[in-house]
PDB file of N, CA, C and O in Angstrom:
ATOM      1  N   MET A 729       6.472  -8.040   9.156  1.00 67.00           N
ATOM      2  CA  MET A 729       7.783  -7.939   8.575  1.00 67.00           C
ATOM      3  C   MET A 729       7.972  -6.582   7.920  1.00 67.00           C
ATOM      4  O   MET A 729       9.082  -6.094   7.828  1.00 67.00           O
ATOM      5  N   THR A 730       6.904  -5.965   7.485  1.00 83.00           N
ATOM      6  CA  THR A 730       7.010  -4.661   6.847  1.00 83.00           C
ATOM      7  C   THR A 730       7.635  -3.639   7.783  1.00 83.00           C
ATOM      8  O   THR A 730       8.441  -2.818   7.355  1.00 83.00           O
ATOM      9  N   ALA A 731       7.281  -3.690   9.056  1.00 84.00           N
ATOM     10  CA  ALA A 731       7.857  -2.751  10.021  1.00 84.00           C
ATOM     11  C   ALA A 731       9.371  -2.917  10.086  1.00 84.00           C
ATOM     12  O   ALA A 731      10.107  -1.935  10.145  1.00 84.00           O
ATOM     13  N   ILE A 732       9.845  -4.137  10.055  1.00 85.00           N
ATOM     14  CA  ILE A 732      11.291  -4.402  10.098  1.00 85.00           C
ATOM     15  C   ILE A 732      11.965  -3.919   8.821  1.00 85.00           C
ATOM     16  O   ILE A 732      12.987  -3.248   8.881  1.00 85.00           O
ATOM     17  N   THR A 733      11.410  -4.269   7.672  1.00 85.00           N
ATOM     18  CA  THR A 733      12.057  -3.859   6.420  1.00 85.00           C
ATOM     19  C   THR A 733      12.084  -2.348   6.289  1.00 85.00           C
ATOM     20  O   THR A 733      13.057  -1.787   5.800  1.00 85.00           O
ATOM     21  N   ASP A 734      11.041  -1.672   6.755  1.00 85.00           N
ATOM     22  CA  ASP A 734      11.033  -0.207   6.730  1.00 85.00           C
ATOM     23  C   ASP A 734      12.083   0.364   7.677  1.00 85.00           C
ATOM     24  O   ASP A 734      12.840   1.258   7.311  1.00 85.00           O
ATOM     25  N   ALA A 735      12.146  -0.156   8.902  1.00 83.00           N
ATOM     26  CA  ALA A 735      13.095   0.351   9.895  1.00 83.00           C
ATOM     27  C   ALA A 735      14.539   0.070   9.494  1.00 83.00           C
ATOM     28  O   ALA A 735      15.415   0.898   9.702  1.00 83.00           O
ATOM     29  N   ALA A 736      14.777  -1.104   8.919  1.00 78.00           N
ATOM     30  CA  ALA A 736      16.138  -1.503   8.549  1.00 78.00           C
ATOM     31  C   ALA A 736      16.507  -1.088   7.134  1.00 78.00           C
ATOM     32  O   ALA A 736      17.626  -1.326   6.696  1.00 78.00           O
ATOM     33  N   ASP A 737      15.550  -0.493   6.428  1.00 83.00           N
ATOM     34  CA  ASP A 737      15.749  -0.105   5.034  1.00 83.00           C
ATOM     35  C   ASP A 737      16.312  -1.282   4.227  1.00 83.00           C
ATOM     36  O   ASP A 737      17.360  -1.189   3.600  1.00 83.00           O
ATOM     37  N   SER A 738      15.590  -2.407   4.316  1.00 84.00           N
ATOM     38  CA  SER A 738      16.019  -3.613   3.628  1.00 84.00           C
ATOM     39  C   SER A 738      14.844  -4.232   2.886  1.00 84.00           C
ATOM     40  O   SER A 738      13.716  -3.781   2.998  1.00 84.00           O
ATOM     41  N   SER A 739      15.128  -5.286   2.163  1.00 88.00           N
ATOM     42  CA  SER A 739      14.123  -6.016   1.409  1.00 88.00           C
ATOM     43  C   SER A 739      13.716  -7.266   2.192  1.00 88.00           C
ATOM     44  O   SER A 739      14.543  -7.846   2.903  1.00 88.00           O
ATOM     45  N   PRO A 740      12.469  -7.715   2.056  1.00 86.00           N
ATOM     46  CA  PRO A 740      12.075  -8.970   2.707  1.00 86.00           C
ATOM     47  C   PRO A 740      12.974 -10.142   2.311  1.00 86.00           C
ATOM     48  O   PRO A 740      13.183 -11.054   3.106  1.00 86.00           O
ATOM     49  N   ASP A 741      13.530 -10.094   1.110  1.00 88.00           N
ATOM     50  CA  ASP A 741      14.417 -11.163   0.654  1.00 88.00           C
ATOM     51  C   ASP A 741      15.722 -11.212   1.453  1.00 88.00           C
ATOM     52  O   ASP A 741      16.407 -12.224   1.460  1.00 88.00           O
ATOM     53  N   ASP A 742      16.063 -10.099   2.120  1.00 89.00           N
ATOM     54  CA  ASP A 742      17.294 -10.025   2.906  1.00 89.00           C
ATOM     55  C   ASP A 742      17.146 -10.644   4.291  1.00 89.00           C
ATOM     56  O   ASP A 742      18.132 -10.842   4.987  1.00 89.00           O
ATOM     57  N   LEU A 743      15.909 -10.914   4.701  1.00 89.00           N
ATOM     58  CA  LEU A 743      15.648 -11.374   6.063  1.00 89.00           C
ATOM     59  C   LEU A 743      15.279 -12.846   6.125  1.00 89.00           C
ATOM     60  O   LEU A 743      14.702 -13.391   5.186  1.00 89.00           O
ATOM     61  N   GLU A 744      15.598 -13.461   7.257  1.00 90.00           N
ATOM     62  CA  GLU A 744      15.154 -14.826   7.515  1.00 90.00           C
ATOM     63  C   GLU A 744      13.626 -14.811   7.606  1.00 90.00           C
ATOM     64  O   GLU A 744      13.045 -13.856   8.123  1.00 90.00           O
ATOM     65  N   PRO A 745      12.965 -15.831   7.091  1.00 90.00           N
ATOM     66  CA  PRO A 745      11.494 -15.845   7.193  1.00 90.00           C
ATOM     67  C   PRO A 745      11.051 -15.719   8.649  1.00 90.00           C
ATOM     68  O   PRO A 745      11.603 -16.363   9.543  1.00 90.00           O
ATOM     69  N   LEU A 746      10.059 -14.882   8.896  1.00 86.00           N
ATOM     70  CA  LEU A 746       9.575 -14.651  10.243  1.00 86.00           C
ATOM     71  C   LEU A 746       9.078 -15.939  10.893  1.00 86.00           C
ATOM     72  O   LEU A 746       9.277 -16.156  12.081  1.00 86.00           O
ATOM     73  N   TYR A 747       8.479 -16.814  10.099  1.00 89.00           N
ATOM     74  CA  TYR A 747       7.964 -18.073  10.655  1.00 89.00           C
ATOM     75  C   TYR A 747       9.076 -18.977  11.183  1.00 89.00           C
ATOM     76  O   TYR A 747       8.816 -19.897  11.947  1.00 89.00           O
ATOM     77  N   ALA A 748      10.320 -18.693  10.825  1.00 91.00           N
ATOM     78  CA  ALA A 748      11.448 -19.463  11.363  1.00 91.00           C
ATOM     79  C   ALA A 748      11.810 -18.996  12.774  1.00 91.00           C
ATOM     80  O   ALA A 748      12.478 -19.709  13.517  1.00 91.00           O
ATOM     81  N   ILE A 749      11.336 -17.828  13.154  1.00 89.00           N
ATOM     82  CA  ILE A 749      11.633 -17.246  14.460  1.00 89.00           C
ATOM     83  C   ILE A 749      10.473 -17.432  15.429  1.00 89.00           C
ATOM     84  O   ILE A 749      10.660 -17.750  16.594  1.00 89.00           O
ATOM     85  N   VAL A 750       9.261 -17.203  14.943  1.00 90.00           N
ATOM     86  CA  VAL A 750       8.076 -17.274  15.799  1.00 90.00           C
ATOM     87  C   VAL A 750       6.938 -17.911  15.000  1.00 90.00           C
ATOM     88  O   VAL A 750       6.786 -17.646  13.807  1.00 90.00           O
ATOM     89  N   ASP A 751       6.184 -18.746  15.654  1.00 90.00           N
ATOM     90  CA  ASP A 751       5.076 -19.440  15.011  1.00 90.00           C
ATOM     91  C   ASP A 751       3.898 -18.474  14.856  1.00 90.00           C
ATOM     92  O   ASP A 751       3.297 -18.068  15.854  1.00 90.00           O
ATOM     93  N   PRO A 752       3.561 -18.077  13.618  1.00 85.00           N
ATOM     94  CA  PRO A 752       2.472 -17.115  13.434  1.00 85.00           C
ATOM     95  C   PRO A 752       1.128 -17.636  13.943  1.00 85.00           C
ATOM     96  O   PRO A 752       0.308 -16.860  14.440  1.00 85.00           O
ATOM     97  N   ASP A 753       0.889 -18.929  13.855  1.00 89.00           N
ATOM     98  CA  ASP A 753      -0.356 -19.486  14.383  1.00 89.00           C
ATOM     99  C   ASP A 753      -0.414 -19.353  15.904  1.00 89.00           C
ATOM    100  O   ASP A 753      -1.470 -19.089  16.469  1.00 89.00           O
ATOM    101  N   ALA A 754       0.731 -19.506  16.551  1.00 87.00           N
ATOM    102  CA  ALA A 754       0.777 -19.345  18.008  1.00 87.00           C
ATOM    103  C   ALA A 754       0.473 -17.896  18.391  1.00 87.00           C
ATOM    104  O   ALA A 754      -0.245 -17.645  19.360  1.00 87.00           O
ATOM    105  N   LEU A 755       1.004 -16.945  17.625  1.00 82.00           N
ATOM    106  CA  LEU A 755       0.689 -15.536  17.888  1.00 82.00           C
ATOM    107  C   LEU A 755      -0.804 -15.283  17.745  1.00 82.00           C
ATOM    108  O   LEU A 755      -1.415 -14.608  18.580  1.00 82.00           O
ATOM    109  N   ASP A 756      -1.398 -15.822  16.693  1.00 82.00           N
ATOM    110  CA  ASP A 756      -2.844 -15.662  16.494  1.00 82.00           C
ATOM    111  C   ASP A 756      -3.618 -16.224  17.675  1.00 82.00           C
ATOM    112  O   ASP A 756      -4.574 -15.611  18.156  1.00 82.00           O
ATOM    113  N   ARG A 757      -3.197 -17.390  18.167  1.00 83.00           N
ATOM    114  CA  ARG A 757      -3.903 -18.012  19.296  1.00 83.00           C
ATOM    115  C   ARG A 757      -3.745 -17.198  20.581  1.00 83.00           C
ATOM    116  O   ARG A 757      -4.664 -17.126  21.389  1.00 83.00           O
ATOM    117  N   LEU A 758      -2.571 -16.588  20.776  1.00 83.00           N
ATOM    118  CA  LEU A 758      -2.355 -15.770  21.973  1.00 83.00           C
ATOM    119  C   LEU A 758      -3.353 -14.625  22.064  1.00 83.00           C
ATOM    120  O   LEU A 758      -3.805 -14.268  23.145  1.00 83.00           O
ATOM    121  N   PHE A 759      -3.675 -14.042  20.925  1.00 81.00           N
ATOM    122  CA  PHE A 759      -4.525 -12.857  20.905  1.00 81.00           C
ATOM    123  C   PHE A 759      -5.932 -13.136  20.417  1.00 81.00           C
ATOM    124  O   PHE A 759      -6.734 -12.219  20.243  1.00 81.00           O
ATOM    125  N   ALA A 760      -6.275 -14.390  20.237  1.00 83.00           N
ATOM    126  CA  ALA A 760      -7.625 -14.761  19.797  1.00 83.00           C
ATOM    127  C   ALA A 760      -8.626 -14.491  20.923  1.00 83.00           C
ATOM    128  O   ALA A 760      -8.253 -14.421  22.101  1.00 83.00           O
ATOM    129  N   PRO A 761      -9.888 -14.353  20.587  1.00 83.00           N
ATOM    130  CA  PRO A 761     -10.904 -14.183  21.640  1.00 83.00           C
ATOM    131  C   PRO A 761     -10.860 -15.346  22.632  1.00 83.00           C
ATOM    132  O   PRO A 761     -10.450 -16.455  22.296  1.00 83.00           O
ATOM    133  N   THR A 762     -11.289 -15.052  23.852  1.00 81.00           N
ATOM    134  CA  THR A 762     -11.327 -16.079  24.887  1.00 81.00           C
ATOM    135  C   THR A 762     -12.371 -17.140  24.524  1.00 81.00           C
ATOM    136  O   THR A 762     -13.163 -16.955  23.603  1.00 81.00           O
ATOM    137  N   THR A 763     -12.393 -18.218  25.284  1.00 84.00           N
ATOM    138  CA  THR A 763     -13.366 -19.275  25.016  1.00 84.00           C
ATOM    139  C   THR A 763     -14.801 -18.786  25.200  1.00 84.00           C
ATOM    140  O   THR A 763     -15.721 -19.354  24.641  1.00 84.00           O
ATOM    141  N   GLN A 764     -14.977 -17.696  25.970  1.00 86.00           N
ATOM    142  CA  GLN A 764     -16.299 -17.099  26.131  1.00 86.00           C
ATOM    143  C   GLN A 764     -16.618 -16.110  25.013  1.00 86.00           C
ATOM    144  O   GLN A 764     -17.680 -15.521  24.983  1.00 86.00           O
ATOM    145  N   GLY A 765     -15.657 -15.894  24.105  1.00 82.00           N
ATOM    146  CA  GLY A 765     -15.866 -14.983  22.986  1.00 82.00           C
ATOM    147  C   GLY A 765     -15.453 -13.549  23.257  1.00 82.00           C
ATOM    148  O   GLY A 765     -15.625 -12.680  22.404  1.00 82.00           O
ATOM    149  N   ASP A 766     -14.919 -13.288  24.443  1.00 82.00           N
ATOM    150  CA  ASP A 766     -14.482 -11.937  24.784  1.00 82.00           C
ATOM    151  C   ASP A 766     -13.180 -11.594  24.064  1.00 82.00           C
ATOM    152  O   ASP A 766     -12.306 -12.446  23.903  1.00 82.00           O
ATOM    153  N   THR A 767     -13.050 -10.339  23.672  1.00 79.00           N
ATOM    154  CA  THR A 767     -11.811  -9.862  23.070  1.00 79.00           C
ATOM    155  C   THR A 767     -10.767  -9.688  24.159  1.00 79.00           C
ATOM    156  O   THR A 767     -11.082  -9.219  25.255  1.00 79.00           O
ATOM    157  N   ARG A 768      -9.542 -10.068  23.853  1.00 75.00           N
ATOM    158  CA  ARG A 768      -8.457  -9.873  24.830  1.00 75.00           C
ATOM    159  C   ARG A 768      -8.043  -8.405  24.771  1.00 75.00           C
ATOM    160  O   ARG A 768      -7.668  -7.899  23.726  1.00 75.00           O
ATOM    161  N   SER A 769      -8.121  -7.742  25.909  1.00 74.00           N
ATOM    162  CA  SER A 769      -7.887  -6.303  25.937  1.00 74.00           C
ATOM    163  C   SER A 769      -6.446  -5.921  26.262  1.00 74.00           C
ATOM    164  O   SER A 769      -6.078  -4.768  26.120  1.00 74.00           O
ATOM    165  N   ASP A 770      -5.668  -6.864  26.713  1.00 83.00           N
ATOM    166  CA  ASP A 770      -4.279  -6.551  27.007  1.00 83.00           C
ATOM    167  C   ASP A 770      -3.407  -7.764  26.763  1.00 83.00           C
ATOM    168  O   ASP A 770      -3.886  -8.856  26.514  1.00 83.00           O
ATOM    169  N   GLY A 771      -2.133  -7.539  26.798  1.00 86.00           N
ATOM    170  CA  GLY A 771      -1.162  -8.602  26.564  1.00 86.00           C
ATOM    171  C   GLY A 771      -0.197  -8.215  25.475  1.00 86.00           C
ATOM    172  O   GLY A 771      -0.495  -7.367  24.628  1.00 86.00           O
ATOM    173  N   GLN A 772       0.951  -8.824  25.534  1.00 91.00           N
ATOM    174  CA  GLN A 772       1.966  -8.568  24.526  1.00 91.00           C
ATOM    175  C   GLN A 772       2.934  -9.729  24.475  1.00 91.00           C
ATOM    176  O   GLN A 772       3.020 -10.514  25.405  1.00 91.00           O
ATOM    177  N   VAL A 773       3.644  -9.810  23.379  1.00 91.00           N
ATOM    178  CA  VAL A 773       4.704 -10.792  23.227  1.00 91.00           C
ATOM    179  C   VAL A 773       5.893 -10.069  22.602  1.00 91.00           C
ATOM    180  O   VAL A 773       5.723  -9.192  21.753  1.00 91.00           O
ATOM    181  N   THR A 774       7.093 -10.406  23.087  1.00 94.00           N
ATOM    182  CA  THR A 774       8.317  -9.794  22.576  1.00 94.00           C
ATOM    183  C   THR A 774       9.269 -10.888  22.145  1.00 94.00           C
ATOM    184  O   THR A 774       9.416 -11.905  22.831  1.00 94.00           O
ATOM    185  N   PHE A 775       9.894 -10.683  20.999  1.00 93.00           N
ATOM    186  CA  PHE A 775      10.883 -11.625  20.492  1.00 93.00           C
ATOM    187  C   PHE A 775      11.941 -10.853  19.725  1.00 93.00           C
ATOM    188  O   PHE A 775      11.739  -9.689  19.367  1.00 93.00           O
ATOM    189  N   SER A 776      13.085 -11.485  19.493  1.00 93.00           N
ATOM    190  CA  SER A 776      14.171 -10.865  18.732  1.00 93.00           C
ATOM    191  C   SER A 776      14.088 -11.310  17.288  1.00 93.00           C
ATOM    192  O   SER A 776      13.863 -12.492  17.003  1.00 93.00           O
ATOM    193  N   TYR A 777      14.280 -10.339  16.382  1.00 91.00           N
ATOM    194  CA  TYR A 777      14.224 -10.645  14.953  1.00 91.00           C
ATOM    195  C   TYR A 777      14.957  -9.565  14.182  1.00 91.00           C
ATOM    196  O   TYR A 777      14.697  -8.369  14.368  1.00 91.00           O
ATOM    197  N   ALA A 778      15.873  -9.972  13.341  1.00 90.00           N
ATOM    198  CA  ALA A 778      16.572  -9.097  12.393  1.00 90.00           C
ATOM    199  C   ALA A 778      17.190  -7.872  13.058  1.00 90.00           C
ATOM    200  O   ALA A 778      17.144  -6.773  12.521  1.00 90.00           O
ATOM    201  N   GLY A 779      17.768  -8.066  14.243  1.00 91.00           N
ATOM    202  CA  GLY A 779      18.442  -6.965  14.916  1.00 91.00           C
ATOM    203  C   GLY A 779      17.544  -6.095  15.773  1.00 91.00           C
ATOM    204  O   GLY A 779      17.971  -5.035  16.230  1.00 91.00           O
ATOM    205  N   TYR A 780      16.318  -6.529  16.010  1.00 93.00           N
ATOM    206  CA  TYR A 780      15.363  -5.750  16.801  1.00 93.00           C
ATOM    207  C   TYR A 780      14.674  -6.604  17.857  1.00 93.00           C
ATOM    208  O   TYR A 780      14.494  -7.802  17.666  1.00 93.00           O
ATOM    209  N   HIS A 781      14.280  -5.963  18.948  1.00 94.00           N
ATOM    210  CA  HIS A 781      13.302  -6.516  19.869  1.00 94.00           C
ATOM    211  C   HIS A 781      11.964  -6.117  19.254  1.00 94.00           C
ATOM    212  O   HIS A 781      11.717  -4.927  19.036  1.00 94.00           O
ATOM    213  N   VAL A 782      11.126  -7.083  18.949  1.00 93.00           N
ATOM    214  CA  VAL A 782       9.826  -6.815  18.351  1.00 93.00           C
ATOM    215  C   VAL A 782       8.766  -7.103  19.413  1.00 93.00           C
ATOM    216  O   VAL A 782       8.725  -8.201  19.959  1.00 93.00           O
ATOM    217  N   THR A 783       7.950  -6.116  19.709  1.00 94.00           N
ATOM    218  CA  THR A 783       6.859  -6.292  20.661  1.00 94.00           C
ATOM    219  C   THR A 783       5.551  -6.118  19.923  1.00 94.00           C
ATOM    220  O   THR A 783       5.339  -5.101  19.259  1.00 94.00           O
ATOM    221  N   VAL A 784       4.696  -7.131  20.014  1.00 89.00           N
ATOM    222  CA  VAL A 784       3.374  -7.112  19.399  1.00 89.00           C
ATOM    223  C   VAL A 784       2.360  -7.120  20.535  1.00 89.00           C
ATOM    224  O   VAL A 784       2.433  -7.957  21.431  1.00 89.00           O
ATOM    225  N   THR A 785       1.428  -6.170  20.501  1.00 88.00           N
ATOM    226  CA  THR A 785       0.425  -6.078  21.549  1.00 88.00           C
ATOM    227  C   THR A 785      -0.919  -6.610  21.058  1.00 88.00           C
ATOM    228  O   THR A 785      -1.143  -6.750  19.861  1.00 88.00           O
ATOM    229  N   SER A 786      -1.795  -6.867  22.008  1.00 83.00           N
ATOM    230  CA  SER A 786      -3.102  -7.434  21.670  1.00 83.00           C
ATOM    231  C   SER A 786      -3.937  -6.510  20.800  1.00 83.00           C
ATOM    232  O   SER A 786      -4.834  -6.970  20.098  1.00 83.00           O
ATOM    233  N   ASP A 787      -3.644  -5.210  20.809  1.00 83.00           N
ATOM    234  CA  ASP A 787      -4.402  -4.283  19.958  1.00 83.00           C
ATOM    235  C   ASP A 787      -3.774  -4.092  18.585  1.00 83.00           C
ATOM    236  O   ASP A 787      -4.190  -3.241  17.812  1.00 83.00           O
ATOM    237  N   GLY A 788      -2.742  -4.906  18.275  1.00 82.00           N
ATOM    238  CA  GLY A 788      -2.142  -4.895  16.946  1.00 82.00           C
ATOM    239  C   GLY A 788      -0.968  -3.955  16.762  1.00 82.00           C
ATOM    240  O   GLY A 788      -0.410  -3.868  15.672  1.00 82.00           O
ATOM    241  N   MET A 789      -0.574  -3.267  17.798  1.00 89.00           N
ATOM    242  CA  MET A 789       0.574  -2.355  17.701  1.00 89.00           C
ATOM    243  C   MET A 789       1.867  -3.169  17.649  1.00 89.00           C
ATOM    244  O   MET A 789       1.978  -4.210  18.295  1.00 89.00           O
ATOM    245  N   ILE A 790       2.823  -2.658  16.891  1.00 91.00           N
ATOM    246  CA  ILE A 790       4.142  -3.281  16.784  1.00 91.00           C
ATOM    247  C   ILE A 790       5.170  -2.235  17.169  1.00 91.00           C
ATOM    248  O   ILE A 790       5.179  -1.134  16.630  1.00 91.00           O
ATOM    249  N   GLU A 791       6.036  -2.586  18.122  1.00 94.00           N
ATOM    250  CA  GLU A 791       7.097  -1.692  18.559  1.00 94.00           C
ATOM    251  C   GLU A 791       8.436  -2.346  18.266  1.00 94.00           C
ATOM    252  O   GLU A 791       8.623  -3.535  18.536  1.00 94.00           O
ATOM    253  N   LEU A 792       9.358  -1.588  17.724  1.00 94.00           N
ATOM    254  CA  LEU A 792      10.692  -2.086  17.416  1.00 94.00           C
ATOM    255  C   LEU A 792      11.718  -1.323  18.233  1.00 94.00           C
ATOM    256  O   LEU A 792      11.674  -0.099  18.297  1.00 94.00           O
ATOM    257  N   ASP A 793      12.639  -2.055  18.854  1.00 94.00           N
ATOM    258  CA  ASP A 793      13.763  -1.458  19.562  1.00 94.00           C
ATOM    259  C   ASP A 793      15.012  -2.198  19.104  1.00 94.00           C
ATOM    260  O   ASP A 793      15.041  -3.432  19.108  1.00 94.00           O
ATOM    261  N   PRO A 794      16.054  -1.467  18.730  1.00 93.00           N
ATOM    262  CA  PRO A 794      17.297  -2.134  18.309  1.00 93.00           C
ATOM    263  C   PRO A 794      17.814  -3.058  19.400  1.00 93.00           C
ATOM    264  O   PRO A 794      17.710  -2.748  20.595  1.00 93.00           O
ATOM    265  N   LEU A 795      18.381  -4.181  19.010  1.00 91.00           N
ATOM    266  CA  LEU A 795      18.922  -5.139  19.979  1.00 91.00           C
ATOM    267  C   LEU A 795      20.024  -4.559  20.828  1.00 91.00           C
ATOM    268  O   LEU A 795      20.211  -4.956  21.968  1.00 91.00           O
ATOM    269  N   ASP A 796      20.772  -3.593  20.312  1.00 83.00           N
ATOM    270  CA  ASP A 796      21.851  -3.018  21.103  1.00 83.00           C
ATOM    271  C   ASP A 796      21.351  -1.978  22.093  1.00 83.00           C
ATOM    272  O   ASP A 796      22.107  -1.397  22.840  1.00 83.00           O
ATOM    273  N   ASP A 797      20.034  -1.783  22.158  1.00 55.00           N
ATOM    274  CA  ASP A 797      19.415  -0.889  23.131  1.00 55.00           C
ATOM    275  C   ASP A 797      19.718  -1.406  24.534  1.00 55.00           C
ATOM    276  O   ASP A 797      19.653  -2.593  24.795  1.00 55.00           O
ATOM    277  N   GLU A 798      19.992  -0.534  25.466  1.00 53.00           N
ATOM    278  CA  GLU A 798      20.376  -0.919  26.828  1.00 53.00           C
ATOM    279  C   GLU A 798      19.178  -1.168  27.738  1.00 53.00           C
ATOM    280  O   GLU A 798      19.321  -1.206  28.946  1.00 53.00           O
ATOM    281  N   ARG A 799      17.992  -1.383  27.220  1.00 52.00           N
ATOM    282  CA  ARG A 799      16.807  -1.520  28.054  1.00 52.00           C
ATOM    283  C   ARG A 799      16.725  -2.865  28.764  1.00 52.00           C
ATOM    284  O   ARG A 799      15.880  -3.072  29.605  1.00 52.00           O
ATOM    285  N   GLU A 800      17.548  -3.827  28.442  1.00 46.00           N
ATOM    286  CA  GLU A 800      17.446  -5.170  29.034  1.00 46.00           C
ATOM    287  C   GLU A 800      17.894  -5.191  30.454  1.00 46.00           C
ATOM    288  O   GLU A 800      18.804  -4.803  30.961  1.00 46.00           O
TER     289      GLU A 800
END
């Protein structure tokens, strides 16, 4: 959420709770080690939140693109 508040120059109190948009436990499970214990080396998930497309990658990077971006 810090990335969003920084990009939008807003307070966390101004935003809907992130857990109302995406299940944080599900995100953790997506990027958790495999059943063999191997680290997941690739993958990403994208969702809309607070006026942005938010992309989270398996290496922990967060990318924000405004929703009005024409990339769709």
